[in-house]
Coordinates of C-alpha atoms and ligand atoms in Angstrom, one line a residue:
S239 CA 41.7 -70.7 0.3
G240 CA 42.9 -71.6 -3.2
K241 CA 41.9 -74.7 -4.9
L242 CA 43.2 -78.0 -3.4
L243 CA 46.3 -79.3 -5.1
I244 CA 48.0 -82.4 -3.7
P245 CA 51.4 -83.0 -5.4
R246 CA 51.9 -86.7 -4.7
V247 CA 49.2 -89.2 -3.9
A248 CA 49.6 -92.9 -3.5
V249 CA 46.6 -95.3 -3.8
I250 CA 46.9 -98.7 -2.3
G251 CA 44.0 -100.9 -3.5
L252 CA 42.8 -99.9 -7.0
G253 CA 39.1 -100.8 -6.6
L254 CA 35.7 -99.0 -6.7
I255 CA 36.2 -96.8 -3.7
G256 CA 39.9 -95.8 -4.1
C257 CA 39.6 -95.3 -7.8
S258 CA 36.4 -93.3 -7.6
W259 CA 38.0 -90.9 -5.1
I260 CA 41.1 -90.3 -7.2
K261 CA 39.1 -90.1 -10.4
G262 CA 36.9 -87.4 -8.7
L263 CA 40.0 -85.5 -7.5
R264 CA 41.7 -85.9 -10.9
V265 CA 38.9 -84.6 -13.1
R266 CA 38.6 -81.6 -10.7
G267 CA 42.4 -80.9 -11.2
C268 CA 43.4 -81.5 -7.6
L269 CA 46.2 -84.0 -8.2
E270 CA 49.6 -83.7 -9.8
E271 CA 51.1 -87.2 -9.6
V272 CA 49.3 -90.3 -8.6
R273 CA 50.9 -93.7 -8.1
G274 CA 49.1 -96.9 -7.5
Y275 CA 49.6 -100.3 -6.0
D276 CA 47.4 -103.3 -6.0
R277 CA 48.2 -106.9 -5.4
N278 CA 46.5 -107.6 -8.7
L279 CA 48.7 -106.6 -11.7
D280 CA 45.8 -106.3 -14.1
S281 CA 44.2 -103.7 -11.9
M282 CA 47.4 -101.6 -11.9
Q283 CA 47.7 -101.8 -15.7
L284 CA 44.0 -101.0 -16.1
A285 CA 44.2 -98.0 -13.8
L286 CA 47.2 -96.7 -15.7
S287 CA 45.6 -97.1 -19.1
E288 CA 42.4 -95.4 -17.8
G289 CA 44.5 -92.5 -16.8
L290 CA 43.6 -92.8 -13.1
I291 CA 47.2 -93.3 -12.1
D292 CA 50.5 -92.0 -13.6
A293 CA 52.6 -94.9 -12.5
Y294 CA 52.5 -98.2 -10.6
S295 CA 55.1 -100.6 -9.2
E296 CA 54.9 -104.1 -7.9
N297 CA 57.1 -102.8 -5.1
I298 CA 54.8 -101.0 -2.7
A299 CA 57.8 -99.0 -1.2
D300 CA 58.3 -97.2 -4.5
V301 CA 54.7 -96.2 -4.6
V302 CA 54.4 -94.7 -1.1
R303 CA 57.9 -93.1 -1.0
D304 CA 57.6 -89.2 -1.0
A305 CA 53.8 -89.4 -1.2
D306 CA 52.0 -86.5 0.6
L307 CA 48.8 -88.5 0.9
I308 CA 48.5 -92.2 1.0
I309 CA 45.0 -93.7 0.5
I310 CA 44.5 -97.2 1.7
S311 CA 41.5 -98.8 0.0
V312 CA 41.8 -102.5 0.4
P313 CA 39.5 -105.0 2.2
I314 CA 39.7 -104.5 6.0
M315 CA 41.7 -107.6 6.8
A316 CA 44.4 -106.6 4.2
V317 CA 45.0 -103.2 5.9
K318 CA 47.5 -104.7 8.5
S319 CA 49.8 -106.2 5.8
V320 CA 49.7 -103.0 3.8
L321 CA 50.7 -101.0 6.9
E322 CA 53.5 -103.4 7.6
A323 CA 54.8 -103.1 4.1
V324 CA 54.7 -99.3 3.9
R325 CA 55.8 -98.4 7.5
D326 CA 59.5 -98.1 6.8
H327 CA 59.1 -96.2 3.5
I328 CA 56.7 -93.3 4.2
S329 CA 58.0 -89.8 4.6
E330 CA 57.9 -88.0 8.0
T331 CA 55.1 -85.7 6.8
A332 CA 53.0 -88.2 4.8
V333 CA 49.3 -88.3 5.7
L334 CA 47.6 -91.7 5.6
T335 CA 43.9 -92.4 5.4
D336 CA 41.6 -95.4 4.8
V337 CA 38.1 -96.0 3.6
G338 CA 37.2 -99.1 5.5
S339 CA 33.7 -99.9 6.5
V340 CA 34.8 -100.9 10.1
K341 CA 36.9 -98.3 12.0
G342 CA 37.8 -100.1 15.3
A343 CA 39.8 -102.9 13.5
V344 CA 41.7 -100.4 11.4
A345 CA 42.4 -98.2 14.4
S346 CA 43.9 -101.2 16.2
D347 CA 46.1 -102.1 13.3
V348 CA 47.3 -98.5 12.9
A349 CA 48.2 -98.4 16.7
A350 CA 49.9 -101.8 16.5
I351 CA 52.0 -101.1 13.5
L352 CA 52.6 -97.4 13.3
G353 CA 52.4 -96.8 17.0
A354 CA 49.7 -95.9 19.5
N355 CA 50.3 -92.1 19.1
F356 CA 50.9 -92.0 15.4
S357 CA 49.0 -88.8 14.5
R358 CA 49.0 -88.6 10.7
F359 CA 46.5 -91.5 10.0
V360 CA 43.0 -90.2 9.5
L361 CA 40.3 -92.9 9.7
G362 CA 37.5 -92.4 7.2
H363 CA 34.5 -94.2 5.7
P364 CA 32.5 -93.0 2.7
I365 CA 28.8 -93.9 2.9
A366 CA 28.6 -94.4 -0.8
G367 CA 29.4 -97.4 -3.0
S368 CA 27.7 -100.1 -4.9
E369 CA 27.6 -103.8 -5.4
K370 CA 30.1 -103.3 -8.2
S371 CA 33.9 -103.5 -7.7
G372 CA 37.2 -103.0 -9.5
V373 CA 38.8 -100.2 -11.5
M374 CA 36.1 -100.1 -14.2
A375 CA 33.4 -99.4 -11.7
A376 CA 35.2 -96.1 -10.7
N377 CA 32.8 -93.1 -10.9
E378 CA 34.0 -89.5 -10.3
H379 CA 30.5 -88.6 -9.1
L380 CA 30.2 -91.4 -6.5
Y381 CA 30.7 -89.2 -3.5
V382 CA 28.7 -86.1 -4.5
H383 CA 26.2 -85.3 -1.7
H384 CA 27.1 -88.5 0.1
K385 CA 28.2 -88.6 3.7
V386 CA 31.8 -89.4 4.6
I387 CA 32.3 -90.3 8.2
I388 CA 35.6 -89.3 9.7
T389 CA 36.5 -90.8 13.1
P390 CA 39.2 -88.6 14.5
Q391 CA 41.1 -89.7 17.6
D392 CA 42.5 -87.5 20.4
H393 CA 46.0 -87.8 18.9
T394 CA 44.9 -87.1 15.3
D395 CA 47.0 -84.3 13.8
K396 CA 45.0 -81.2 12.9
N397 CA 46.7 -80.7 9.5
A398 CA 46.4 -84.3 8.6
L399 CA 42.7 -84.1 9.4
A400 CA 42.3 -80.9 7.3
L401 CA 44.0 -82.4 4.3
V402 CA 41.8 -85.5 4.3
R403 CA 38.7 -83.4 4.8
S404 CA 39.6 -81.2 1.9
A405 CA 40.2 -84.2 -0.3
W406 CA 36.7 -85.5 0.4
Q407 CA 35.1 -82.0 0.1
A408 CA 36.7 -81.6 -3.3
V409 CA 34.7 -84.5 -4.6
G410 CA 31.5 -83.2 -3.2
A411 CA 31.2 -85.2 0.0
D412 CA 29.4 -84.1 3.1
L413 CA 31.6 -84.7 6.1
E414 CA 30.6 -85.9 9.6
H415 CA 32.7 -86.7 12.6
M416 CA 31.9 -89.6 15.0
S417 CA 33.8 -91.7 17.5
V418 CA 35.2 -95.0 16.2
D419 CA 33.0 -97.1 18.4
H420 CA 29.8 -95.2 17.7
H421 CA 30.6 -95.5 14.0
D422 CA 30.9 -99.3 14.2
E423 CA 27.7 -99.6 16.3
V424 CA 25.6 -97.5 13.9
L425 CA 27.0 -99.1 10.7
A426 CA 26.5 -102.7 12.2
A427 CA 22.8 -101.9 12.3
T428 CA 22.3 -99.8 9.1
S429 CA 24.7 -101.6 6.7
H430 CA 26.3 -104.7 8.0
L431 CA 23.1 -106.5 9.3
P432 CA 21.2 -105.8 6.0
H433 CA 24.1 -107.2 3.9
L434 CA 24.2 -110.3 6.1
L435 CA 20.5 -110.8 5.8
A436 CA 20.5 -110.3 2.0
Y437 CA 23.4 -112.8 1.5
S438 CA 21.6 -115.3 3.9
L439 CA 18.2 -115.0 2.1
V440 CA 19.7 -115.5 -1.4
D441 CA 21.8 -118.4 -0.2
T442 CA 18.8 -120.1 1.5
L443 CA 16.7 -119.7 -1.7
A444 CA 19.4 -120.8 -4.0
N445 CA 20.0 -124.0 -2.0
S446 CA 16.3 -124.9 -1.8
H447 CA 15.4 -127.0 -4.9
E448 CA 11.7 -126.4 -4.7
N449 CA 12.3 -122.7 -4.9
K450 CA 14.9 -122.6 -7.7
E451 CA 12.3 -121.2 -10.1
I452 CA 11.8 -118.1 -7.9
F453 CA 14.9 -116.6 -9.6
N454 CA 12.7 -116.6 -12.8
Y455 CA 10.2 -114.4 -11.0
A456 CA 12.7 -112.3 -9.2
A457 CA 11.2 -108.9 -9.9
G458 CA 10.0 -106.5 -7.2
G459 CA 10.7 -107.4 -3.6
F460 CA 13.4 -110.1 -4.2
R461 CA 15.4 -107.8 -6.5
D462 CA 15.1 -104.8 -4.2
F463 CA 15.9 -106.7 -1.0
T464 CA 18.8 -108.7 -2.4
R465 CA 20.7 -106.4 -4.8
I466 CA 23.4 -106.0 -2.2
A467 CA 24.1 -109.7 -2.1
A468 CA 26.0 -109.2 -5.3
S469 CA 28.6 -107.3 -3.4
S470 CA 32.2 -108.4 -3.1
P471 CA 32.4 -111.6 -0.8
V472 CA 36.0 -110.8 0.3
M473 CA 35.0 -107.3 1.4
W474 CA 32.0 -108.5 3.3
R475 CA 33.7 -111.5 4.9
D476 CA 36.2 -109.0 6.3
I477 CA 33.5 -106.5 7.5
F478 CA 31.5 -109.2 9.3
A479 CA 34.7 -110.6 11.0
A480 CA 36.0 -107.1 11.9
N481 CA 32.8 -105.8 13.4
K482 CA 31.9 -109.1 15.1
D483 CA 30.7 -107.7 18.5
H484 CA 28.4 -105.0 17.2
L485 CA 27.1 -107.2 14.4
L486 CA 26.2 -110.0 16.8
K487 CA 24.4 -107.6 19.1
T488 CA 22.2 -106.2 16.3
L489 CA 21.7 -109.6 14.8
D490 CA 20.5 -111.0 18.1
L491 CA 18.0 -108.2 18.4
F492 CA 16.8 -108.9 14.9
S493 CA 16.6 -112.7 15.5
H494 CA 14.4 -112.0 18.6
D495 CA 12.0 -109.8 16.7
L496 CA 11.9 -112.2 13.7
S497 CA 10.9 -115.0 16.1
S498 CA 8.1 -112.9 17.4
L499 CA 7.0 -112.2 13.8
R500 CA 7.1 -116.0 13.1
A501 CA 4.9 -116.7 16.1
A502 CA 2.4 -114.1 14.9
V503 CA 2.3 -115.7 11.5
E504 CA 1.9 -119.1 13.0
Q505 CA -0.8 -118.1 15.4
G506 CA -2.7 -116.0 12.8
D507 CA -2.2 -113.0 15.1
A508 CA -3.4 -110.2 12.8
T509 CA -3.1 -107.6 15.5
T510 CA 0.6 -108.2 16.1
L511 CA 1.3 -108.4 12.3
M512 CA -0.5 -105.1 11.7
G513 CA 1.4 -103.5 14.6
V514 CA 4.8 -104.5 13.2
L515 CA 4.0 -103.6 9.6
T516 CA 2.4 -100.3 10.5
R517 CA 5.3 -99.2 12.7
A518 CA 7.8 -100.3 10.1
K519 CA 6.0 -98.5 7.2
A520 CA 5.8 -95.3 9.2
A521 CA 9.5 -95.5 10.0
R522 CA 10.4 -96.2 6.4
D523 CA 8.2 -93.4 5.0
H524 CA 10.0 -91.0 7.4
F525 CA 13.1 -91.0 5.3
S526 CA 13.3 -90.9 1.5
Ligands
NAD629 P1 37.3 -103.5 -4.6 O1 37.2 -105.0 -4.5 O2 36.7 -102.8 -5.7 O3 38.8 -103.1 -4.5 C1 39.7 -103.6 -3.5 C2 41.1 -103.7 -4.2 O4 42.0 -104.0 -3.2 C3 41.1 -104.8 -5.3 O5 41.6 -104.2 -6.5 C4 42.1 -105.8 -4.7 O6 42.9 -106.5 -5.6 C5 42.9 -105.0 -3.8 N1 43.6 -105.7 -2.7 C6 43.2 -106.7 -1.9 N2 44.1 -107.0 -1.0 C7 45.2 -106.2 -1.2 C8 46.5 -106.2 -0.7 N3 46.8 -106.9 0.4 N4 47.3 -105.3 -1.2 C9 47.0 -104.5 -2.2 N5 45.8 -104.5 -2.8 C10 44.9 -105.4 -2.3 O7 36.7 -103.0 -3.2 P2 36.1 -101.6 -2.8 O8 34.7 -101.6 -2.9 O9 37.0 -100.5 -3.4 O10 36.5 -101.7 -1.2 C11 37.7 -101.2 -0.6 C12 37.4 -100.7 0.8 O11 36.4 -99.8 0.8 C13 37.0 -101.8 1.7 O12 37.7 -101.7 2.9 C14 35.6 -101.6 2.0 O13 35.2 -101.9 3.4 C15 35.5 -100.1 1.8 N6 34.1 -99.6 1.4 C16 33.5 -100.2 0.4 C17 32.2 -99.7 -0.1 C18 31.4 -100.3 -1.2 O14 30.2 -100.1 -1.3 N7 32.1 -101.1 -2.1 C19 31.7 -98.5 0.6 C20 32.4 -97.9 1.6 C21 33.6 -98.4 2.0

C-alpha cells in the first residue's frame, strides 16, 4: 500500500474543479506527467505557467493518448463532444472519470459513445466547490474532508474504481457510493433547487426598479442567500437542463409550499407562519 503515483494524467477542462484536483495530487507528489486540454487557449497557457500541467495541445488526441487516467471536468453538456473527440485515441487500459453535478446525463453519454458495457469510466461528483471558476480559482485543499460521491454501475471495472477512489482519497476526500438516480434526486433538492432559487431571486430584484437600491443594503440575508447566484451560468444552465425531471419534481413541491406560505402571510395566519418557521429552524439547527 505505497503512496499513489499515477504516471500519466490527462485533464480535459482546466477550471476550478479539475485544476483543484490535479493541484492537490501534484503537491502531494502523486503525479508524474500531466497534460491538459481546454477549448480556451488562455486557460491552457495559464495552467502551464502555474505548473498545474506539464504540457497542453490544441489537439485533444495528443493529450489523452497513453494517459492512465483521464479526468473530464467540463460543463455537463460538453461531456458528449469530449467523449466523441477522445474515443478513438484512448489506450485500452485508460481509466476515465468525470466530476459532473448530474450523473444520469453523463452515464447516458458514456453508454452512447463508448458503449453500454464500457467498464473503465467511473462516474464521480465532488460535493465541494465555490462560486468561482477558472484556473486561478484552483485550490489544493478544496476537497479535504469534503464528500465525493461515486456512482458505480454494475459493469464498472473494480480496478478503475479503485484508481479513481485512490485519487480522491489522496486529496483528502471522504468517499460515498450511491446509485446514479438516487444521486440526481438528492442533489436536485440539496443543490440544484437552491441555485435555481438564488438566481431567480437576484434576477427578480435586479429587474425591479423600485428595489434597485436594495443592492446598496445587501448585507446579511441577501448576501448569504444569493452568494451562489454568482456561479458560472454555463455550468448551471447545463445542470438544470440535464437534471430536468428531478429538478421539476422538487421545484413543484417547493412552489406548493411557497404558495401556502404566501397565503399565510396574506391572511395574517400567525399560527401557520410560526409552524413553518419553527420546523425550518429546528431542521436547520440540526446540522452545522
Ligand atoms: P469552470 O468554468 O471553472 O471550468 C470548466 C472549464 O471547461 C473551462 O475552462 C472551459 O473553458 C472548459 N470547457 C468548456 N467546454 C469545453 C469543451 N467542450 N472542451 C474542453 N473544455 C471545455 O467550471 P468548474 O467549476 O470546474 O466545473 C466543471 C464541472 O465540475 C462541471 O461539470 C460541474 O458540474 C462540476 N462541478 C462543479 C462544482 C462547482 O462548485 N463549481 C462542484 C462540483 C462539480
